[in-house]
Amino acid sequence: PVIRLGRVPQRATWLVHDTLSSTKQRIVVRIAKPGIRRAVAVSGPTSLPVLSLGIPTSVSRLGVVVPPEVTEVRSPARRVVGIIGSLTPWKGHLVLMDAIARTVDVQLEIAGLPFPGDEMYAQVLRERAQQPDLAGRVTFLGYVDSLATIKGWDIAISASTSPEAGPLVALEAMSIGVPVVGTDLGGTSELLGDGAGSLVEPSDSVELAAEITRLLEDGSARSELSRIGRRKVEDRYDIQKNLPALLKELIDG
């Protein structure tokens, strides 16, 4: 909108790092459209709503550093699962907490800080953690080093209730061989598809609880997710390949 309304003579290339999922977002893009030359989306599902608005769009995926070693899949599991991300409602923390309350002897670690304005939501999470069905089972870690933290988990969770473009934390977990359970929408579906992770319905705490329980009790299943997830990152999400490709697409595409 600034480029259009400011009458900037050259139109912009737009890096689409969020999946358009609300009417407000679409209105903003329609206003901005005359100032957009083309768009580059970071996942296939993220490109679709932009294409539907008539904007030429290509896909260039994100990437992460691929560490030389993977984390050993523990069997039996320590029964620790975790989530990393900003403490904001659409990340699905409350759904995950309700799911953990339905499991037996599972510990949950929540890493991240609230967005400005979401401080009350963070307090709601802390109050939920103190209820009898979760008391003593939830730890709030605040800001953390993501890889070092994920290594201590049996399963990493991406519980978003709105579509993500390409959750980097899920990629980081896959890169070190930690199995990921995510919601089946947006870029998460693409990322965890083909057996690279486990997909569940958004906002369904019952299904999420069942899948967490199943994986914690099945070391072979976790090992398979670990293997396929790591290989997918090596093949498609290595930042050493994807970052130069993304820059080239933004500049030359």
Short mmCIF file of C-alpha atoms in Angstrom, two decimals:
data_model
loop_
_atom_site.label_atom_id
_atom_site.label_comp_id
_atom_site.label_asym_id
_atom_site.label_seq_id
_atom_site.Cartn_x
_atom_site.Cartn_y
_atom_site.Cartn_z
CA PRO A 1 0.00 0.00 0.00
CA VAL A 2 2.84 2.45 0.77
CA ILE A 3 4.42 1.87 -2.63
CA ARG A 4 1.11 2.42 -4.38
CA LEU A 5 -0.13 5.39 -2.40
CA GLY A 6 3.33 6.97 -2.31
CA ARG A 7 3.45 6.77 -6.12
CA VAL A 8 6.82 5.06 -6.09
CA PRO A 9 7.70 4.71 -9.79
CA GLN A 10 9.08 1.16 -9.57
CA ARG A 11 6.84 -1.71 -8.49
CA ALA A 12 8.06 -4.14 -5.84
CA THR A 13 8.79 -7.84 -5.71
CA TRP A 14 6.95 -9.20 -2.67
CA LEU A 15 8.44 -11.97 -0.52
CA VAL A 16 5.36 -13.78 0.80
CA HIS A 17 6.26 -15.14 4.22
CA ASP A 18 2.70 -15.37 5.60
CA THR A 19 -0.22 -17.36 4.23
CA LEU A 20 -3.20 -15.13 3.40
CA SER A 21 -6.03 -16.53 5.49
CA SER A 22 -8.19 -13.58 6.49
CA THR A 23 -10.41 -11.06 4.76
CA LYS A 24 -8.32 -8.22 6.19
CA GLN A 25 -5.15 -9.60 4.63
CA ARG A 26 -6.79 -9.97 1.23
CA ILE A 27 -8.13 -6.40 1.34
CA VAL A 28 -4.65 -5.05 2.10
CA VAL A 29 -3.18 -7.03 -0.81
CA ARG A 30 -5.89 -5.80 -3.20
CA ILE A 31 -5.04 -2.22 -2.22
CA ALA A 32 -1.34 -2.92 -2.71
CA LYS A 33 -1.67 -4.89 -5.95
CA PRO A 34 -0.88 -2.03 -8.38
CA GLY A 35 2.46 -1.62 -6.56
CA ILE A 36 3.42 -5.30 -6.83
CA ARG A 37 5.39 -6.50 -9.85
CA ARG A 38 5.45 -10.13 -8.80
CA ALA A 39 5.51 -12.29 -5.67
CA VAL A 40 7.82 -15.02 -4.38
CA ALA A 41 6.16 -17.38 -1.87
CA VAL A 42 8.10 -19.61 0.51
CA SER A 43 5.82 -22.64 0.05
CA GLY A 44 3.35 -24.01 -2.46
CA PRO A 45 0.24 -23.54 -0.27
CA THR A 46 1.31 -19.97 0.50
CA SER A 47 1.47 -19.16 -3.20
CA LEU A 48 -2.12 -20.21 -3.95
CA PRO A 49 -4.11 -17.36 -2.34
CA VAL A 50 -1.70 -14.84 -3.90
CA LEU A 51 -2.15 -16.39 -7.32
CA SER A 52 -5.92 -16.28 -6.82
CA LEU A 53 -5.66 -12.48 -6.53
CA GLY A 54 -4.09 -12.30 -9.98
CA ILE A 55 -0.50 -11.65 -8.89
CA PRO A 56 2.27 -13.54 -10.79
CA THR A 57 3.80 -15.77 -8.13
CA SER A 58 6.67 -18.24 -7.97
CA VAL A 59 7.80 -20.52 -5.13
CA SER A 60 11.24 -20.51 -3.53
CA ARG A 61 11.45 -22.50 -0.32
CA LEU A 62 13.06 -21.53 2.96
CA GLY A 63 15.90 -23.52 4.44
CA VAL A 64 17.85 -24.27 7.60
CA VAL A 65 21.39 -25.29 8.40
CA VAL A 66 21.69 -29.07 8.22
CA PRO A 67 23.78 -30.21 11.22
CA PRO A 68 26.23 -33.07 10.66
CA GLU A 69 24.67 -35.24 13.37
CA VAL A 70 21.13 -36.23 14.32
CA THR A 71 19.63 -36.70 17.76
CA GLU A 72 19.18 -40.31 18.85
CA VAL A 73 15.55 -41.39 19.06
CA ARG A 74 15.09 -42.53 22.66
CA SER A 75 13.30 -45.77 23.34
CA PRO A 76 11.57 -45.76 25.70
CA ALA A 77 10.73 -42.09 25.30
CA ARG A 78 11.38 -39.57 28.05
CA ARG A 79 7.79 -38.43 27.39
CA VAL A 80 8.73 -34.80 26.84
CA VAL A 81 7.17 -32.82 24.00
CA GLY A 82 7.56 -29.16 23.20
CA ILE A 83 6.55 -26.16 21.14
CA ILE A 84 8.58 -23.08 20.19
CA GLY A 85 7.06 -19.88 18.88
CA SER A 86 5.63 -16.53 19.81
CA LEU A 87 2.96 -16.76 22.49
CA THR A 88 0.03 -15.64 20.37
CA PRO A 89 -3.39 -17.31 20.09
CA TRP A 90 -3.15 -18.66 16.53
CA LYS A 91 -0.10 -20.75 17.45
CA GLY A 92 -2.47 -23.18 19.17
CA HIS A 93 -0.91 -23.44 22.62
CA LEU A 94 -4.27 -23.93 24.34
CA VAL A 95 -5.19 -26.75 21.98
CA LEU A 96 -1.86 -28.42 22.73
CA MET A 97 -2.31 -27.98 26.47
CA ASP A 98 -5.76 -29.55 26.30
CA ALA A 99 -4.20 -32.43 24.36
CA ILE A 100 -1.46 -32.93 26.96
CA ALA A 101 -4.12 -32.99 29.67
CA ARG A 102 -5.59 -36.04 27.89
CA THR A 103 -2.29 -37.93 27.97
CA VAL A 104 -0.61 -39.84 30.79
CA ASP A 105 2.72 -38.72 32.31
CA VAL A 106 3.64 -36.46 29.39
CA GLN A 107 5.58 -33.28 30.12
CA LEU A 108 5.16 -30.16 27.96
CA GLU A 109 7.77 -27.45 27.43
CA ILE A 110 6.61 -24.14 25.96
CA ALA A 111 9.33 -21.86 24.58
CA GLY A 112 8.86 -18.32 23.34
CA LEU A 113 7.69 -14.87 24.36
CA PRO A 114 4.39 -13.08 23.71
CA PHE A 115 3.92 -10.68 20.83
CA PRO A 116 3.40 -7.09 22.01
CA GLY A 117 -0.25 -6.97 23.02
CA ASP A 118 -0.43 -10.70 23.76
CA GLU A 119 0.75 -10.50 27.36
CA MET A 120 -2.74 -11.38 28.61
CA TYR A 121 -2.72 -14.48 26.42
CA ALA A 122 0.56 -15.56 28.02
CA GLN A 123 -1.10 -15.17 31.42
CA VAL A 124 -4.05 -17.30 30.26
CA LEU A 125 -1.57 -20.04 29.33
CA ARG A 126 0.06 -19.91 32.74
CA GLU A 127 -3.31 -20.11 34.45
CA ARG A 128 -4.29 -23.08 32.28
CA ALA A 129 -1.05 -24.83 33.27
CA GLN A 130 -1.97 -24.56 36.93
CA GLN A 131 -5.30 -26.36 36.57
CA PRO A 132 -5.45 -29.85 38.16
CA ASP A 133 -5.24 -31.82 34.91
CA LEU A 134 -1.93 -30.12 34.02
CA ALA A 135 -0.43 -29.06 37.34
CA GLY A 136 3.30 -29.78 37.42
CA ARG A 137 3.43 -30.93 33.81
CA VAL A 138 4.04 -27.66 31.91
CA THR A 139 7.26 -25.64 31.90
CA PHE A 140 7.56 -22.17 30.35
CA LEU A 141 11.09 -21.68 29.02
CA GLY A 142 10.94 -18.14 27.64
CA TYR A 143 13.47 -17.30 24.93
CA VAL A 144 15.73 -20.26 24.11
CA ASP A 145 18.29 -21.56 21.68
CA SER A 146 15.95 -23.60 19.50
CA LEU A 147 18.21 -26.49 18.47
CA ALA A 148 19.62 -27.03 21.94
CA THR A 149 16.09 -27.09 23.36
CA ILE A 150 14.55 -29.32 20.70
CA LYS A 151 17.27 -31.94 21.27
CA GLY A 152 15.73 -32.60 24.69
CA TRP A 153 12.31 -33.44 23.26
CA ASP A 154 10.84 -36.70 22.03
CA ILE A 155 8.41 -34.83 19.75
CA ALA A 156 8.24 -31.25 18.50
CA ILE A 157 4.74 -29.83 18.01
CA SER A 158 3.45 -27.23 15.55
CA ALA A 159 -0.15 -26.68 16.70
CA SER A 160 -1.08 -23.58 14.70
CA THR A 161 -4.77 -23.01 14.09
CA SER A 162 -4.14 -20.69 11.11
CA PRO A 163 -1.98 -21.70 8.15
CA GLU A 164 1.74 -21.05 8.44
CA ALA A 165 3.87 -20.37 5.40
CA GLY A 166 6.70 -22.69 6.42
CA PRO A 167 7.38 -23.18 10.13
CA LEU A 168 11.14 -22.93 10.57
CA VAL A 169 11.05 -24.58 14.00
CA ALA A 170 9.57 -27.69 12.41
CA LEU A 171 12.38 -27.65 9.86
CA GLU A 172 14.96 -27.28 12.61
CA ALA A 173 13.51 -30.26 14.46
CA MET A 174 13.52 -32.36 11.29
CA SER A 175 17.12 -31.33 10.58
CA ILE A 176 18.32 -32.98 13.81
CA GLY A 177 16.03 -35.99 13.56
CA VAL A 178 13.38 -35.02 16.13
CA PRO A 179 9.89 -36.16 14.98
CA VAL A 180 7.33 -33.42 14.34
CA VAL A 181 3.56 -33.43 14.74
CA GLY A 182 1.85 -30.51 13.01
CA THR A 183 -1.56 -29.29 11.93
CA ASP A 184 -2.65 -30.19 8.42
CA LEU A 185 -2.90 -26.76 6.82
CA GLY A 186 -0.75 -24.28 4.91
CA GLY A 187 2.96 -24.81 4.52
CA THR A 188 3.00 -27.29 7.40
CA SER A 189 1.09 -29.77 5.25
CA GLU A 190 3.73 -29.49 2.52
CA LEU A 191 6.60 -29.67 4.97
CA LEU A 192 5.42 -32.76 6.86
CA GLY A 193 3.83 -34.54 3.90
CA ASP A 194 5.10 -37.80 2.41
CA GLY A 195 5.87 -39.26 5.84
CA ALA A 196 8.29 -36.51 6.93
CA GLY A 197 6.10 -35.80 9.95
CA SER A 198 2.67 -36.52 11.38
CA LEU A 199 -0.31 -34.33 10.43
CA VAL A 200 -3.42 -33.80 12.54
CA GLU A 201 -6.54 -31.69 12.15
CA PRO A 202 -6.24 -28.10 13.42
CA SER A 203 -7.84 -27.34 16.82
CA ASP A 204 -8.52 -31.04 17.50
CA SER A 205 -7.05 -31.73 20.94
CA VAL A 206 -8.42 -35.29 21.00
CA GLU A 207 -6.65 -36.31 17.79
CA LEU A 208 -3.49 -34.49 18.83
CA ALA A 209 -3.46 -36.28 22.20
CA ALA A 210 -3.95 -39.65 20.51
CA GLU A 211 -1.11 -39.03 18.06
CA ILE A 212 1.29 -37.87 20.78
CA THR A 213 0.48 -40.97 22.82
CA ARG A 214 0.88 -43.27 19.83
CA LEU A 215 4.28 -41.91 18.90
CA LEU A 216 5.63 -41.87 22.44
CA GLU A 217 4.73 -45.53 22.76
CA ASP A 218 6.12 -46.53 19.34
CA GLY A 219 9.85 -46.00 19.02
CA SER A 220 9.86 -47.48 15.52
CA ALA A 221 7.32 -44.94 14.31
CA ARG A 222 9.35 -42.08 15.77
CA SER A 223 12.51 -43.45 14.18
CA GLU A 224 10.80 -43.57 10.78
CA LEU A 225 9.61 -39.96 11.09
CA SER A 226 13.11 -38.97 12.17
CA ARG A 227 14.71 -40.66 9.18
CA ILE A 228 12.32 -39.34 6.54
CA GLY A 229 12.18 -35.85 8.03
CA ARG A 230 15.96 -35.51 8.11
CA ARG A 231 16.25 -36.74 4.53
CA LYS A 232 13.62 -34.26 3.34
CA VAL A 233 15.53 -31.37 4.89
CA GLU A 234 18.75 -32.57 3.24
CA ASP A 235 17.05 -32.90 -0.14
CA ARG A 236 14.77 -29.84 -0.20
CA TYR A 237 15.44 -27.43 2.65
CA ASP A 238 19.22 -27.02 2.95
CA ILE A 239 19.83 -23.30 3.45
CA GLN A 240 23.15 -23.54 1.61
CA LYS A 241 21.13 -24.22 -1.55
CA ASN A 242 17.84 -22.49 -0.82
CA LEU A 243 19.06 -19.08 0.32
CA PRO A 244 21.05 -18.32 -2.88
CA ALA A 245 18.11 -19.63 -4.91
CA LEU A 246 15.69 -17.38 -3.01
CA LEU A 247 17.88 -14.30 -3.49
CA LYS A 248 18.25 -15.05 -7.20
CA GLU A 249 14.48 -15.46 -7.57
CA LEU A 250 13.82 -12.17 -5.77
CA ILE A 251 16.39 -10.21 -7.77
CA ASP A 252 16.39 -11.82 -11.20
CA GLY A 253 13.08 -13.69 -11.43
#
